[in-house]
Amino acid sequence: MSITNLLENWSDFRQQHPSDDRPHREYKWAMSIDLDACTGCNACSVACYAENNLPVVGKEKFAHGHSHHWIRIERYWDNDGREFADQGAQFLPMLCQHCEAAPCETVCPVGATNHTADGLNSQVYNRCVGSRYCNANCPYKARYFNWYDYPTTDNVWPEPMNQQLNPDVTVRGKGVMEKCTFCVQRLTVAKSDARSEGRSVLDGEVQTACQQVCPTGAISFGNLVDPLAKVGKQWMTQQVELNKDKQAKDTAEEAAKLRGYRILEELRTYPSVMYLEQLRESAI
Amino acid sequence: MGKDIREDIAWAQINKDVLKSLESPRRMYWVILFIAIAMIGVAVGSEIYQYQAGMGVSNKNNSHVWGLYIATFIFWIGMSHSGTLLSAILHLMHADWRKPIYRFAEAMTTFSLMTAGLFVLVHLGRLWMVYYVMPYPNERWVWPNFQSPLVWDMFAIATYLSSSVLFLYVGMIPDLAICRDNIHAGWRKKLYTVMSLGWEGTDRQWRNFRITYLTIACFLIPLAVSVHSIVASDFAMSNMPGWHVTSFPPYFVAGALYSGCAAIITLFIILRYVFKFEEYMTLPIMKKLVRLTFAIAMVWTYLNLIEFASVWYGHDQTAKDQLIFKATGPYAPFFWAMIFFGSILPLMLAFKRFQTHLPILFVVSILLNVGMWLERWMIIAPSFAHGHYPWTWDHDQWPSLVQWGIVFGSFGWFTLLFMVFCKVFPSVSMYEVKEMVYHRSLAMKHKPAVKGEY
């Protein structure tokens, strides 16, 4: 390899969009969350605890910010002078945004966090040394560190609660970073089932735990490459595109009709989670 | 104004004075050593507790993932820059006043780097896996991520540490030979014999020695600049508001030289007293050192203002909010203390009266380093308390006793290494002081007698 070749490759690498060199042929997992439907009931968060063996750290450690809610419900209020009941609240479920240009991936010293061919942002627990640089660089703060050795020393699943642990998911020890995986254990099973039948995963064949339990159906999840998928249709209706850092909602003429946006898009992380703006002003 | 090194001081006298520091220092030496060991005890206890229980006991949390460890890591890395500045840069510039004081500054470089390295380990969640950061051959072809500034850090610090140990050692060979020739038995004799590599002071040896020393000096200067630039890249390369600033590398390098110079002043005064080096660590040298410190303090202040201005007049609203948060939020007292100790206090060093007043300089140099330590902390902590995302806002996080204990103990660890070094190796360069005295006496011979300072 000559020097010119090397420099050209480097400049290509600098100019390219991160997903250009990894075209998502078969799967690009994505999500959309309808904030108008979300009632802030926290069922998604609880389901995530059960599905992914998240340690329940208890009141005191929660207060110290040591919790592990891979999907957390954030509450926001308008500062418009109204009293509590009238004021209502707005809810926003925040999870790992599985960014296409993920800030966490470039900074990990050991490469413990990677981009998969499915467009997931993966975390290899065995490889993690716990520098926490990924969390420092994550604008969404959607990564959670194991501050203590919960499974053994804190005994967060005493008998017989350990019976309900999910055997498909590891239990993480102290000192590693973890985060939402889009329930990768379910995706793997669905993909392998589909492959054995010589087809792709169909829309609705695989659900994330949070999507499964959401009583209002606010969360949709699926394959963005599949033209029949609900998520893909939603993204298309809202004119949200994966590789853009400004969506139609901000620029188009008929922007008022559009509700789709992604959080902190101006940072150019290209998240895979689209939010649909809330329409109702107040629930009460 | 005290007197400078006497030109007519006998060479044998120089040997005798310096070698005496290897024998019986004042009682203060043992007191300092004891305190240092006690401080290390605190840190080791804290670290064992943290290792057993998990990082949670340091009272960081999911939005404040870095804390005092990283701040103190930058502090020690910065401290290590003065040795290179004083010995390598001033060596190339033929500034002869560096000669009596550069040896301990170099030792300071080495030991503060060793202290800084410890903080990287202490900070990791799984420190037993730290070798993953190194590119070692393995059957799975798993390499570290060369895009990550933390990996650059690993390379930079390892290179800088090995080079500065080499620089310190090579510069010490003629002196080790003097030690070897003056001690007749015991483990020291063996140590000096092995370490002096058969030095006899022949012309050929001196010529090779000069070339080697100069080569390492030239190699070390760009390395020192790059090391702290890379530490700055840990921050500047990320997208956190308050860190994502292009001027970070020069700002960090200036800060490093600044805290290093202040530390040299502190250690200068301590060594002068503890080892009775009044004859060599003279006040005119101190005066030059203080002026250097003042100049660097002003450079640091300038770069600080530039950084604030570029954030203020830039279009990054989050970064601007972050700056306002620093100046008015819960961290404001520390922020303004940093401005006071770092930029306002050094102004007094411009006055001649204070440039040689040792008790005042001792206190001021420590305060300057307190300011520089605060600067590092003010880079780390507020950014986590006011990031891009509202979920992190208004959560200021106070470090726990475990963090404070380890930070506190690191000073003991540094002091212990430094004091043991001064007892085992000559902390004033004998051969270079002789050179300096010789050159000055030659200059005096050829010059008509002039009144006043030399």
XYZ file of C-alpha atoms in Angstrom:
738
model
C 0.000 0.000 0.000
C 1.503 3.279 -1.043
C 1.353 6.460 0.976
C -1.025 8.146 -1.482
C -3.328 5.176 -1.282
C -3.269 5.376 2.483
C -4.004 9.116 2.496
C -6.847 8.712 0.008
C -8.396 5.995 2.103
C -8.079 8.178 5.136
C -9.730 11.136 3.461
C -12.525 8.864 2.239
C -12.947 7.673 5.764
C -13.098 11.253 7.018
C -15.707 12.291 4.454
C -17.923 9.264 4.526
C -21.013 8.919 6.551
C -20.495 6.115 9.064
C -23.219 3.955 7.598
C -22.043 4.353 3.992
C -19.310 1.802 4.365
C -21.623 -0.608 6.143
C -24.791 -0.677 4.072
C -27.573 -2.321 6.011
C -28.575 -4.998 3.517
C -30.836 -7.160 5.547
C -31.563 -5.510 8.869
C -31.421 -2.058 10.370
C -33.184 -2.174 13.683
C -34.938 1.060 14.607
C -37.589 2.309 16.957
C -40.190 5.010 17.133
C -41.799 6.260 20.301
C -45.091 8.142 20.204
C -44.953 10.661 23.027
C -48.629 11.413 22.522
C -49.473 7.857 23.480
C -47.021 7.592 26.352
C -48.716 7.887 29.730
C -45.557 7.597 31.777
C -46.702 4.359 33.432
C -43.144 2.928 33.601
C -44.242 -0.532 32.428
C -41.484 -0.474 29.805
C -38.897 0.215 32.459
C -40.129 -2.653 34.641
C -40.271 -5.064 31.708
C -36.712 -4.131 30.857
C -35.612 -4.941 34.409
C -37.176 -8.391 34.116
C -36.033 -9.186 30.593
C -32.434 -8.039 30.894
C -31.625 -9.096 34.471
C -31.100 -5.533 35.638
C -30.237 -5.337 39.318
C -32.770 -3.524 41.511
C -30.367 -1.483 43.573
C -32.712 -0.216 46.252
C -33.797 3.174 47.458
C -30.499 4.376 48.882
C -28.342 3.508 45.883
C -31.010 4.829 43.541
C -30.820 8.160 45.338
C -27.051 8.164 44.744
C -27.621 7.775 41.011
C -26.466 4.169 40.872
C -29.611 2.789 39.215
C -29.772 0.613 36.115
C -32.927 1.583 34.246
C -31.920 0.946 30.654
C -35.096 2.766 29.688
C -35.991 5.611 31.976
C -39.124 7.749 31.938
C -38.205 11.407 32.153
C -40.736 13.978 33.267
C -40.914 17.547 32.000
C -43.184 20.409 32.913
C -43.832 23.642 31.049
C -42.839 26.686 33.008
C -46.093 28.502 32.311
C -47.213 29.396 35.801
C -49.976 26.810 36.062
C -50.400 24.769 39.222
C -49.534 21.099 39.358
C -52.754 19.347 38.481
C -53.543 21.599 35.527
C -49.999 21.783 34.464
C -49.812 18.072 33.740
C -46.540 16.512 32.764
C -44.820 15.366 29.633
C -43.092 12.034 29.575
C -40.137 10.997 27.529
C -38.806 7.444 27.624
C -35.035 7.634 27.142
C -33.012 4.610 26.134
C -29.814 3.989 24.210
C -30.407 5.691 20.879
C -28.266 3.174 18.969
C -26.632 6.009 17.059
C -25.207 5.338 13.620
C -22.270 7.648 14.445
C -22.141 6.728 18.104
C -19.873 8.983 20.195
C -19.293 6.114 22.629
C -17.818 3.799 20.016
C -14.892 5.932 18.934
C -13.624 6.652 22.418
C -13.626 3.216 24.038
C -9.940 2.374 24.547
C -10.415 -1.371 24.186
C -13.147 -1.401 21.545
C -15.678 -2.939 23.916
C -18.500 -1.086 22.229
C -19.011 -1.740 18.542
C -21.386 -1.204 15.697
C -23.041 -4.362 14.440
C -24.055 -5.029 10.850
C -27.678 -4.737 12.031
C -27.077 -1.136 13.067
C -27.036 -1.922 16.762
C -24.638 -0.354 19.164
C -23.296 -3.376 20.988
C -21.480 -3.663 24.284
C -19.059 -6.529 24.931
C -19.054 -6.946 28.700
C -16.066 -9.290 28.776
C -13.928 -6.743 27.018
C -14.921 -3.667 29.034
C -12.262 -2.325 31.414
C -14.541 0.300 32.933
C -12.881 3.542 31.845
C -16.390 5.022 31.527
C -15.242 7.232 28.652
C -18.270 6.042 26.646
C -20.636 7.407 29.257
C -18.687 10.656 29.452
C -19.068 11.067 25.704
C -22.700 9.948 25.418
C -24.870 13.058 25.068
C -27.962 11.097 26.132
C -26.334 9.595 29.231
C -27.977 6.288 28.343
C -25.135 4.093 29.570
C -25.123 2.591 33.044
C -22.098 1.523 35.002
C -22.012 -1.364 37.480
C -20.827 0.582 40.488
C -21.089 -2.424 42.804
C -21.066 -6.176 42.444
C -24.819 -6.434 42.764
C -25.393 -10.137 42.022
C -22.992 -11.534 44.594
C -22.264 -8.977 47.285
C -25.513 -7.033 47.235
C -27.658 -10.105 46.716
C -30.195 -8.255 44.577
C -31.933 -11.483 43.590
C -32.390 -13.398 46.838
C -34.062 -16.825 46.760
C -36.437 -17.480 45.080
C -36.156 -14.347 42.932
C -33.177 -15.772 41.100
C -35.670 -18.194 39.542
C -37.039 -15.395 37.389
C -33.677 -14.393 35.918
C -33.609 -14.584 32.138
C -31.263 -17.434 31.151
C -30.607 -15.828 27.739
C -28.942 -12.775 29.258
C -25.744 -12.481 31.276
C -25.628 -11.038 34.780
C -23.035 -8.289 34.844
C -20.422 -7.984 37.570
C -18.908 -4.805 38.957
C -16.888 -2.447 36.818
C -18.504 -2.894 33.416
C -20.665 -0.538 31.420
C -24.045 -1.709 30.217
C -26.973 -0.269 28.318
C -30.056 -0.991 26.264
C -29.394 -3.649 23.607
C -32.763 -3.499 21.791
C -33.219 -6.959 23.408
C -30.508 -8.447 21.230
C -31.164 -11.909 22.665
C -34.623 -11.866 21.076
C -33.279 -10.537 17.778
C -30.712 -13.317 17.592
C -33.325 -16.017 18.109
C -35.700 -14.486 15.560
C -32.937 -14.100 12.998
C -31.752 -17.650 13.392
C -35.313 -19.005 13.150
C -35.904 -16.982 9.994
C -32.598 -18.080 8.490
C -33.454 -21.731 9.039
C -36.623 -21.157 7.033
C -34.741 -19.263 4.351
C -36.435 -15.891 4.837
C -35.968 -12.577 6.602
C -37.500 -11.715 9.949
C -41.046 -10.493 9.384
C -42.376 -7.311 10.870
C -43.878 -7.969 14.270
C -42.130 -11.311 14.581
C -39.774 -9.870 17.154
C -40.630 -7.363 19.832
C -38.536 -5.662 22.447
C -39.613 -6.154 26.050
C -40.584 -2.514 26.456
C -42.636 -2.583 23.276
C -44.357 -5.785 24.342
C -45.684 -4.391 27.588
C -46.514 -0.835 26.551
C -50.265 -0.577 27.286
C -50.831 2.235 24.791
C -48.638 0.824 22.043
C -46.470 3.907 22.055
C -43.336 1.986 21.127
C -42.831 0.480 17.683
C -39.772 -1.513 16.804
C -38.675 -3.194 13.633
C -36.481 -3.454 10.592
C -36.035 -0.152 8.785
C -34.858 -1.893 5.605
C -38.134 -3.831 5.358
C -40.566 -1.646 3.318
C -43.558 -3.252 5.027
C -42.396 -2.625 8.556
C -44.459 -0.296 10.705
C -41.416 1.605 11.891
C -40.251 2.203 8.362
C -43.684 3.501 7.392
C -43.736 5.810 10.395
C -40.292 7.167 9.582
C -41.387 7.698 5.998
C -44.651 9.421 6.904
C -42.782 11.761 9.199
C -40.072 12.264 6.564
C -37.391 11.342 9.077
C -34.236 10.043 7.457
C -31.523 8.105 9.199
C -28.526 9.899 7.711
C -29.696 13.462 8.077
C -29.053 15.852 10.928
C -31.981 18.114 10.067
C -35.380 16.590 9.457
C -38.399 17.824 7.529
C -40.073 18.815 10.790
C -37.530 21.629 11.110
C -37.332 22.660 7.473
C -40.302 21.666 5.298
C -43.224 23.914 4.413
C -45.871 21.623 5.853
C -43.707 21.163 8.969
C -46.665 21.782 11.247
C -48.146 18.447 10.216
C -44.991 16.526 10.988
C -44.233 15.186 14.451
C -41.141 13.064 13.999
C -37.795 14.143 15.405
C -34.707 12.678 17.000
C -33.108 14.006 20.149
C -30.013 16.237 19.876
C -29.869 15.679 16.149
C -27.558 18.648 15.729
C -24.756 16.652 17.334
C -24.823 14.377 14.266
C -24.960 11.133 16.155
C -27.731 9.887 13.807
C -29.845 8.048 16.382
C -32.026 5.065 15.438
C -34.845 6.133 17.735
C -37.460 8.542 16.403
C -39.799 10.357 18.769
C -43.235 11.605 17.771
C -44.073 14.952 19.261
C -46.835 15.173 21.861
C -50.103 16.696 20.588
C -52.278 16.869 23.673
C -51.290 19.821 25.761
C -52.394 18.306 29.034
C -53.970 15.067 30.140
C -56.304 16.797 32.520
C 19.367 39.512 47.701
C 21.547 36.602 48.794
C 24.833 35.685 47.260
C 25.191 33.377 44.281
C 27.334 30.260 44.081
C 30.951 31.187 44.889
C 33.248 30.976 41.885
C 36.203 29.885 43.963
C 34.485 26.937 45.607
C 36.740 23.888 45.487
C 35.617 20.896 43.456
C 36.312 18.569 46.338
C 34.093 20.759 48.466
C 31.226 20.341 45.988
C 31.606 16.573 46.106
C 31.736 16.623 49.869
C 28.653 18.819 50.260
C 26.509 16.823 47.886
C 27.635 13.430 49.129
C 26.755 14.521 52.630
C 23.101 14.618 51.588
C 23.315 10.853 51.075
C 24.411 10.292 54.630
C 22.656 12.075 57.440
C 19.961 14.589 56.650
C 18.199 16.654 59.276
C 15.631 15.053 61.528
C 13.003 16.778 59.405
C 13.784 14.235 56.682
C 12.576 11.353 58.812
C 9.501 13.285 59.915
C 8.542 13.959 56.290
C 9.192 10.322 55.398
C 7.006 9.102 58.220
C 4.147 11.424 57.289
C 4.421 10.307 53.669
C 4.171 6.643 54.614
C 1.145 7.355 56.809
C -0.522 9.142 53.869
C 0.152 6.178 51.597
C -1.463 3.961 54.220
C -4.668 5.990 53.951
C -4.677 5.667 50.167
C -3.937 1.939 50.158
C -6.759 1.363 52.630
C -9.167 3.378 50.490
C -8.115 1.587 47.327
C -8.511 -1.867 48.874
C -11.979 -0.915 50.048
C -12.889 0.431 46.623
C -11.460 -2.633 44.887
C -13.498 -4.933 47.100
C -16.783 -3.037 47.098
C -16.799 -1.524 43.616
C -16.410 1.961 42.195
C -19.679 3.036 43.809
C -17.964 3.858 47.086
C -16.138 6.727 45.385
C -19.545 8.404 45.133
C -19.568 8.917 41.431
C -22.758 8.053 39.612
C -24.264 7.472 36.245
C -24.156 11.055 35.128
C -20.876 11.878 36.931
C -18.696 9.035 35.799
C -15.369 10.797 36.193
C -14.218 12.684 39.237
C -11.216 13.562 41.319
C -9.176 10.662 39.978
C -9.077 12.040 36.477
C -8.605 15.606 37.737
C -5.677 14.527 39.892
C -4.310 12.431 37.057
C -4.061 15.549 34.901
C -2.541 17.402 37.818
C 0.296 14.891 38.212
C 0.887 14.622 34.489
C 1.141 18.402 34.418
C 3.543 18.409 37.336
C 5.837 16.155 35.348
C 6.452 18.781 32.692
C 8.680 21.072 34.691
C 11.534 18.581 34.831
C 11.719 18.439 31.074
C 11.332 22.174 30.763
C 14.084 22.900 33.231
C 16.556 20.274 32.196
C 15.995 19.756 28.481
C 14.875 23.154 27.200
C 17.195 25.183 29.389
C 20.000 22.752 28.603
C 19.606 23.472 24.918
C 19.465 27.185 25.661
C 22.700 27.008 27.665
C 21.123 28.567 30.742
C 23.682 27.642 33.370
C 21.504 28.531 36.354
C 19.534 25.352 35.845
C 22.510 23.205 36.774
C 22.174 22.987 40.551
C 18.428 22.397 40.456
C 17.629 20.325 37.386
C 18.379 16.909 38.897
C 15.589 17.027 41.422
C 13.249 18.527 38.847
C 13.880 15.513 36.635
C 13.290 13.172 39.530
C 10.052 15.052 40.112
C 9.068 14.382 36.492
C 9.648 10.675 36.841
C 7.876 10.306 40.150
C 4.889 12.444 39.269
C 4.432 10.375 36.116
C 4.488 7.257 38.242
C 1.870 8.824 40.492
C -0.253 9.828 37.504
C -0.126 6.286 36.185
C -1.581 5.023 39.441
C -4.632 7.206 38.981
C -5.409 5.614 35.653
C -5.468 2.261 37.419
C -7.445 3.473 40.403
C -10.010 5.030 38.091
C -10.756 1.891 36.079
C -13.791 -0.180 36.923
C -11.919 -3.396 36.228
C -8.299 -2.522 36.835
C -7.327 -6.182 36.681
C -8.096 -6.015 32.944
C -5.963 -2.942 32.266
C -3.650 -4.847 29.893
C -6.479 -4.862 27.345
C -5.456 -1.294 26.536
C -2.061 -2.474 25.290
C -1.652 -3.940 21.819
C -0.340 -7.350 22.793
C -0.346 -10.259 20.357
C -3.164 -12.663 21.035
C -4.747 -15.482 19.155
C -8.097 -13.739 18.738
C -6.566 -10.732 16.988
C -8.242 -8.345 19.387
C -6.532 -4.968 19.389
C -7.188 -1.810 21.358
C -9.194 0.900 19.649
C -6.595 3.190 18.090
C -9.226 5.893 17.601
C -9.561 6.375 21.339
C -7.554 9.160 23.018
C -7.193 6.889 26.054
C -5.067 4.525 23.984
C -2.956 7.457 22.800
C -2.604 8.344 26.469
C -1.270 4.913 27.241
C 1.374 5.186 24.527
C 2.264 8.775 25.352
C 2.681 8.225 29.069
C 4.620 4.987 28.653
C 6.986 6.694 26.188
C 7.381 9.782 28.302
C 8.015 7.793 31.457
C 10.652 5.560 29.879
C 12.353 8.513 28.178
C 12.477 10.632 31.279
C 13.819 7.763 33.372
C 16.520 7.346 30.735
C 17.236 11.072 30.716
C 17.499 11.173 34.481
C 19.750 8.135 34.539
C 22.067 9.154 31.698
C 22.514 12.619 33.180
C 23.467 11.034 36.483
C 26.187 8.634 35.297
C 29.229 10.888 36.022
C 27.823 11.638 39.453
C 27.180 7.972 40.154
C 30.841 7.352 39.410
C 31.771 9.989 42.008
C 29.506 8.231 44.504
C 31.084 4.912 43.635
C 34.578 6.273 44.225
C 33.698 7.827 47.558
C 31.938 4.899 49.181
C 33.897 1.851 50.158
C 31.524 -0.912 51.068
C 27.913 -1.973 51.421
C 24.948 -2.261 49.049
C 25.414 1.302 47.924
C 28.855 0.508 46.581
C 27.398 -2.332 44.518
C 24.511 -0.204 43.308
C 26.718 2.692 42.218
C 29.235 0.336 40.600
C 26.582 -1.283 38.482
C 24.789 1.965 37.656
C 27.855 4.017 36.742
C 28.573 1.603 33.875
C 32.320 1.729 34.344
C 32.583 5.489 34.018
C 36.167 6.687 34.238
C 35.864 10.181 32.854
C 37.966 9.632 29.746
C 37.673 12.054 26.826
C 35.927 9.456 24.713
C 33.390 8.790 27.457
C 32.681 12.459 27.938
C 32.192 13.005 24.214
C 29.779 10.095 23.914
C 28.026 11.211 27.053
C 27.489 14.757 25.756
C 26.039 13.507 22.484
C 23.732 11.016 24.195
C 22.513 13.541 26.684
C 21.833 16.149 24.017
C 20.019 13.619 21.836
C 17.700 12.558 24.617
C 17.072 16.204 25.522
C 16.078 16.977 21.937
C 13.848 13.918 21.852
C 12.164 14.748 25.132
C 10.983 18.281 24.356
C 8.468 17.492 21.589
C 7.462 14.443 23.593
C 6.578 16.539 26.620
C 4.425 18.830 24.500
C 2.707 15.898 22.858
C 1.993 14.103 26.139
C -0.051 16.867 27.617
C -1.670 17.641 24.278
C -2.857 14.061 24.189
C -4.186 14.305 27.726
C -6.024 17.416 26.547
C -7.360 15.397 23.610
C -9.115 13.065 26.036
C -11.385 16.024 26.579
C -11.197 18.072 23.398
C -11.971 15.027 21.243
C -15.199 14.352 23.103
C -18.449 16.199 22.571
C -19.050 17.348 26.148
C -19.819 21.063 26.455
C -16.883 22.725 28.183
C -14.398 20.205 26.832
C -14.938 20.449 23.107
C -12.473 23.314 22.705
C -9.677 23.498 20.121
C -7.378 25.507 22.387
C -7.277 22.756 24.984
C -3.876 21.271 24.036
C -1.836 24.503 24.350
C -3.893 25.438 27.387
C -3.033 22.140 29.047
C 0.648 22.407 28.166
C 0.846 25.914 29.623
C -0.965 24.748 32.742
C 1.402 21.826 33.039
C 4.510 23.979 32.877
C 2.922 26.364 35.330
C 2.138 23.828 38.035
C 5.494 22.167 37.431
C 7.385 25.410 37.998
C 5.412 26.123 41.144
C 6.252 22.640 42.407
C 9.934 23.191 41.682
C 9.848 26.298 43.875
C 8.251 24.326 46.711
C 10.725 21.459 46.474
C 13.628 23.880 46.034
C 12.846 25.440 49.398
C 12.286 22.095 51.118
C 15.510 20.550 49.772
C 17.503 23.660 50.502
C 16.460 23.384 54.100
C 16.392 19.622 54.653
C 19.681 18.792 52.925
C 21.495 22.059 53.747
C 22.010 22.998 50.110
C 22.137 26.740 50.784
C 25.465 26.949 48.994
C 24.091 25.595 45.700
C 20.396 26.411 45.595
C 21.039 30.112 45.802
C 18.669 33.038 45.787
C 19.685 34.371 42.337
C 18.655 31.002 40.922
C 15.374 31.230 42.786
C 14.848 34.657 41.339
C 15.188 33.382 37.782
C 12.866 30.501 38.579
C 10.234 32.834 39.994
C 10.412 35.061 36.931
C 9.945 32.017 34.709
C 6.944 30.964 36.772
C 5.454 34.433 36.495
C 5.820 34.433 32.717
C 4.158 31.034 32.391
C 1.377 32.101 34.756
C 0.594 34.983 32.429
C 0.584 32.688 29.392
C -1.837 30.392 31.206
C -4.067 33.337 32.117
C -4.099 34.474 28.521
C -5.063 31.043 27.220
C -7.764 30.806 29.857
C -9.256 34.097 28.690
C -9.049 32.960 25.071
C -10.949 29.820 25.913
C -13.702 31.719 27.717
C -13.920 34.262 24.902
C -14.166 31.654 22.169
C -16.952 29.896 24.073
C -18.743 33.152 24.807
C -18.645 34.469 21.251
C -19.115 31.082 19.603
C -22.452 29.662 18.513
C -22.472 26.695 20.824
C -25.228 27.595 23.246
C -24.701 24.484 25.380
C -21.046 25.323 25.905
C -21.997 28.875 26.811
C -24.573 27.667 29.323
C -21.899 25.421 30.731
C -19.523 28.365 31.186
C -22.214 30.379 32.959
C -22.981 27.360 35.123
C -19.324 27.143 36.122
C -19.174 30.777 37.126
C -22.505 30.926 38.943
C -23.547 27.382 39.806
C -22.678 25.201 42.799
C -19.052 24.990 41.665
C -18.656 28.782 41.530
C -16.531 29.112 44.717
C -13.986 26.662 43.322
C -14.069 28.288 39.920
C -13.349 31.732 41.315
C -10.729 30.317 43.678
C -9.027 28.867 40.618
C -9.063 32.277 38.912
C -7.693 33.916 42.050
C -4.908 31.417 42.751
C -4.011 30.908 39.121
C -4.165 34.392 37.674
C -4.316 37.068 40.406
C -1.986 35.657 43.040
C 1.013 35.188 40.703
C 0.927 38.929 39.966
C 2.788 39.436 43.226
C 5.698 37.443 41.801
C 6.369 40.417 39.552
C 7.620 42.374 42.559
C 11.315 42.032 43.290
C 10.678 41.993 47.006
C 8.838 38.676 46.819
C 11.096 37.015 44.272
C 13.615 35.942 46.898
C 11.498 35.896 50.034
C 11.523 32.167 50.756
C 8.744 31.831 53.389
C 6.311 33.794 51.221
C 7.374 31.926 48.081
C 6.859 28.617 49.855
C 3.262 29.460 50.689
C 2.552 31.086 47.329
C 3.988 28.200 45.318
C 1.764 25.765 47.194
C -1.261 28.007 46.627
C -0.466 28.225 42.919
C -0.559 24.456 42.760
C -3.813 24.397 44.685
C -5.165 26.724 42.012
C -3.885 24.482 39.250
C -5.406 21.438 40.908
C -8.707 23.319 41.114
C -8.382 24.129 37.434
C -8.280 20.421 36.595
C -11.206 19.698 38.847
C -13.171 22.573 37.295
C -12.610 21.010 33.890
C -13.946 17.641 34.991
C -16.781 18.090 37.455
C -18.993 20.909 36.098
C -19.163 19.408 32.602
C -20.879 16.356 34.026
C -23.269 18.503 36.035
C -24.425 20.529 33.038
C -24.128 18.477 29.866
C -26.146 18.390 26.668
C -29.020 16.538 28.187
C -31.331 17.963 30.893
C -31.384 14.681 32.804
C -27.874 15.467 34.083
C -28.577 19.027 35.143
C -28.511 20.247 38.732
C -26.854 17.145 40.071
C -23.592 18.342 41.507
C -21.682 15.487 42.972
C -19.321 15.732 45.927
C -16.537 13.118 46.008
C -16.590 10.642 48.883
C -13.877 10.145 51.500
C -12.543 7.225 49.467
C -11.727 9.543 46.569
C -10.243 12.171 48.845
C -8.212 9.519 50.659
C -6.621 8.263 47.451
C -5.909 11.783 46.204
C -4.414 12.681 49.579
C -2.328 9.518 49.653
C -0.902 10.186 46.201
C 0.943 13.172 47.630
C 2.444 10.863 50.223
C 3.467 8.371 47.557
C 5.163 11.106 45.543
C 6.927 12.476 48.627
C 8.143 9.035 49.644
C 9.622 8.286 46.208
C 11.178 11.711 46.060
C 12.703 11.615 49.521
C 14.108 8.121 49.013
C 15.607 9.278 45.727
C 17.295 12.237 47.399
C 18.791 9.944 50.003
C 20.108 7.365 47.539
C 21.134 9.521 44.586
C 22.835 12.918 44.449
C 19.983 15.413 44.051
C 22.355 18.192 42.988
C 24.330 17.531 39.835
C 27.958 17.649 40.967
C 29.680 17.604 37.617
C 27.483 20.302 36.170
C 27.877 22.566 39.158
C 31.619 22.186 38.719
C 31.262 23.121 35.062
C 29.179 26.126 35.974
C 31.646 27.290 38.588
C 34.530 26.733 36.194
C 32.939 28.697 33.359
C 32.041 31.524 35.669
C 35.532 31.727 37.122
C 36.961 31.841 33.597
C 34.566 34.623 32.710
C 35.578 36.524 35.810
C 39.250 36.292 34.874
C 38.713 37.783 31.452
C 36.398 40.525 32.580
C 37.387 43.711 34.329
C 35.963 43.796 37.828
C 32.505 45.349 37.810
C 30.548 46.171 40.876
C 27.131 44.719 41.467
C 25.547 41.436 40.585
C 27.283 39.039 38.338
